[in-house]
Amino acid sequence: MKRVCNGCVLATRKRGMRDCPFCRAPTPKEEQVLAMIRKRVAAGDPMATWYLGAQHEHGEFGLDKDVSGAVELHERAADLGVSAAHFNIGVMYMMGTEVEEDMDKAFRHYETAAMYGHVDARHNLGCEEYYAGNYELALQHFLVSAKLGDDHSLAMVKKKFMGGLATKADYASALRGYQNAIEEMSSPDRDEAQACFGQ
């Protein structure tokens, strides 16, 4: 299962195309989508497994909300290396969202997702370390995620700098990295898609 950014979707629609921007196949009807996703899950597709878990978690595509099924699918996707699955499981355990709150499990899943490059997981690790009083470790997490374009992490580095817990060099480094990441990810189509789709 391939995913295409909203900027690419918008660019193809501006050209009058309503087909898949990746493979040019006609867009399936909603009832066909679930069958296609299940077929990909049966074939062992990690992203399809994660995506089906997210649909169960929120009760979308006509599925009943099934958090235990969602956790099972997320765990299978996580075993296959999907960082978003680790992040979702971490959030569920951190929040105690229809599963028993377990910060140790949440932390382990955040760590794994962060090692795979998941920016929000890295930010959440920074927050958890900050609240635990581990300010130096929190700063390191925030620096990494800020340099990957996370504005919340940049704000935390600035807050730590203003509070004397980070150096001017730390803040300058985070700001430069953040600006570079934003420049690399920006395009007119993505900016327009952000305004249009809000994502």
C-alpha positions as MATLAB code, in Angstrom:
seq = 'MKRVCNGCVLATRKRGMRDCPFCRAPTPKEEQVLAMIRKRVAAGDPMATWYLGAQHEHGEFGLDKDVSGAVELHERAADLGVSAAHFNIGVMYMMGTEVEEDMDKAFRHYETAAMYGHVDARHNLGCEEYYAGNYELALQHFLVSAKLGDDHSLAMVKKKFMGGLATKADYASALRGYQNAIEEMSSPDRDEAQACFGQ';
ca = [
       0.000    0.000    0.000;
       1.596    3.248   -1.144;
       0.789    6.652    0.310;
       0.993    9.912   -1.604;
       1.212   13.351   -0.003;
      -1.704   15.760   -0.301;
       0.430   18.073   -2.452;
       0.643   15.341   -5.107;
      -3.093   14.640   -4.837;
      -3.863   18.330   -5.304;
      -1.448   18.659   -8.235;
      -3.133   15.800  -10.101;
      -6.607   17.201   -9.400;
      -5.534   20.596  -10.749;
      -4.656   18.788  -13.977;
      -8.186   17.376  -14.115;
      -7.234   13.870  -12.966;
      -9.408   12.154  -10.385;
      -7.487    8.861  -10.511;
      -4.817    7.647   -8.114;
      -1.876   10.060   -8.387;
       0.548    7.173   -7.835;
      -0.626    4.470  -10.247;
      -3.297    6.309  -12.304;
      -5.910    3.622  -11.522;
      -9.503    4.839  -11.108;
     -10.368    5.811   -7.542;
     -12.329    2.919   -5.989;
     -15.675    3.322   -4.286;
     -15.587    3.390   -0.481;
     -16.971   -0.155   -0.143;
     -14.230   -1.417   -2.472;
     -11.496    0.288   -0.438;
     -12.040   -1.891    2.644;
     -11.866   -5.066    0.530;
      -8.645   -3.820   -1.101;
      -7.099   -2.991    2.279;
      -8.026   -6.403    3.703;
      -6.474   -8.075    0.657;
      -3.231   -6.159    1.269;
      -3.326   -7.085    4.983;
      -3.714  -10.767    4.041;
      -0.652  -10.371    1.803;
       1.355   -9.054    4.789;
       1.524   -5.391    3.747;
       2.761   -3.485    6.844;
       1.190   -0.116    5.933;
      -2.169   -1.700    5.071;
      -2.101   -3.521    8.425;
      -1.434   -0.251   10.261;
      -4.105    1.566    8.225;
      -6.750   -1.099    8.940;
      -5.843   -0.880   12.636;
      -6.414    2.887   12.543;
      -9.817    2.354   10.914;
     -10.789   -0.114   13.657;
      -9.505    2.271   16.335;
     -11.774    5.075   15.110;
     -14.656    3.019   13.693;
     -14.291    4.259   10.116;
     -15.166    2.685    6.729;
     -18.321    1.234    8.262;
     -16.315   -0.780   10.795;
     -17.396   -0.987   14.408;
     -14.994    0.680   16.802;
     -12.775   -2.176   18.009;
      -9.826   -0.998   20.079;
      -8.574   -4.487   20.937;
      -8.601   -5.363   17.226;
      -6.840   -2.072   16.506;
      -4.126   -2.818   19.064;
      -3.625   -6.292   17.569;
      -3.294   -4.855   14.035;
      -1.021   -2.038   15.234;
       1.204   -4.552   17.031;
       1.422   -6.696   13.889;
       2.305   -3.607   11.822;
       4.832   -2.536   14.478;
       6.476   -5.970   14.258;
       6.760   -5.344   10.504;
       8.557   -2.019   11.123;
       5.832    0.636   10.781;
       6.882    3.569   12.962;
       3.355    5.048   12.987;
       2.066    1.793   14.493;
       4.569    2.058   17.346;
       3.534    5.685   17.827;
      -0.194    4.839   17.882;
       0.356    2.068   20.428;
       2.456    4.444   22.532;
      -0.318    7.041   22.522;
      -2.943    4.444   23.436;
      -0.908    3.206   26.408;
       0.059    6.714   27.500;
      -3.520    7.994   27.405;
      -5.100    4.771   28.668;
      -7.439    4.970   25.677;
      -9.605    1.898   26.192;
      -6.468   -0.010   27.176;
      -4.878   -0.021   30.603;
      -2.504    2.925   31.009;
       1.071    1.660   30.957;
       3.810    4.292   30.680;
       6.577    1.688   30.368;
       4.944    0.206   27.258;
       4.179    3.681   25.919;
       7.799    4.738   26.397;
       9.162    1.578   24.697;
       6.908    2.114   21.689;
       7.814    5.817   21.487;
      11.513    4.902   21.608;
      11.149    2.392   18.787;
       9.102    4.806   16.661;
      11.681    7.542   17.281;
      14.499    5.221   16.208;
      12.572    4.665   12.958;
      12.458    8.464   12.513;
       8.936    9.256   13.769;
       9.126   12.952   14.692;
       6.068   13.096   16.986;
       7.333   10.084   18.939;
      10.692   11.836   19.419;
       8.857   14.953   20.653;
       6.753   12.879   23.080;
       9.921   11.267   24.460;
      11.264   14.762   25.064;
       8.096   15.709   26.915;
       8.190   12.583   29.083;
      11.859   13.156   29.963;
      11.128   16.824   30.693;
       8.274   15.968   33.083;
      10.503   13.368   34.760;
      13.117   16.081   35.412;
      15.650   14.704   32.927;
      16.168   18.083   31.264;
      19.374   17.270   29.381;
      17.900   14.139   27.803;
      14.678   16.028   27.031;
      16.721   18.718   25.288;
      18.439   16.108   23.110;
      15.065   14.696   22.010;
      13.705   18.180   21.304;
      16.816   19.117   19.310;
      16.470   16.051   17.090;
      12.751   16.550   16.422;
      13.117   20.316   15.909;
      15.784   19.650   13.266;
      13.274   17.333   11.566;
      10.760   20.168   11.294;
       8.669   19.851   14.463;
       7.542   23.303   15.553;
       6.439   22.131   19.035;
       9.952   20.837   19.717;
      11.467   24.092   18.482;
       9.196   25.941   20.921;
      10.386   23.666   23.748;
      14.053   24.338   22.886;
      13.286   28.061   22.932;
      11.497   27.696   26.289;
      14.487   25.814   27.722;
      16.853   28.483   26.341;
      14.770   31.274   27.897;
      14.756   29.332   31.193;
      18.525   28.821   31.165;
      18.332   25.064   30.530;
      19.698   25.269   26.969;
      22.493   27.306   25.440;
      22.235   29.931   22.733;
      24.112   27.509   20.468;
      21.480   24.802   21.149;
      18.669   27.141   20.181;
      20.503   28.461   17.107;
      21.252   24.910   15.963;
      17.619   23.850   16.449;
      16.374   26.925   14.585;
      18.740   26.361   11.628;
      17.809   22.684   11.434;
      14.107   23.485   11.653;
      14.347   26.086    8.879;
      16.301   23.676    6.649;
      13.731   20.915    7.205;
      10.834   23.241    6.405;
      12.581   24.470    3.235;
      13.214   20.893    2.079;
       9.584   19.898    2.648;
       7.926   22.977    1.184;
       6.467   23.254   -2.276;
       3.683   25.406   -3.700;
       1.460   22.317   -4.099;
       2.043   21.208   -0.499;
       1.339   24.725    0.782;
      -1.879   24.877   -1.222;
      -2.852   21.389   -0.059;
      -2.248   22.462    3.538;
      -4.662   25.362    3.036;
      -7.150   23.173    1.163;
      -7.054   19.933    3.187;
      -5.736   21.283    6.481;
      -3.098   18.533    6.784;
];
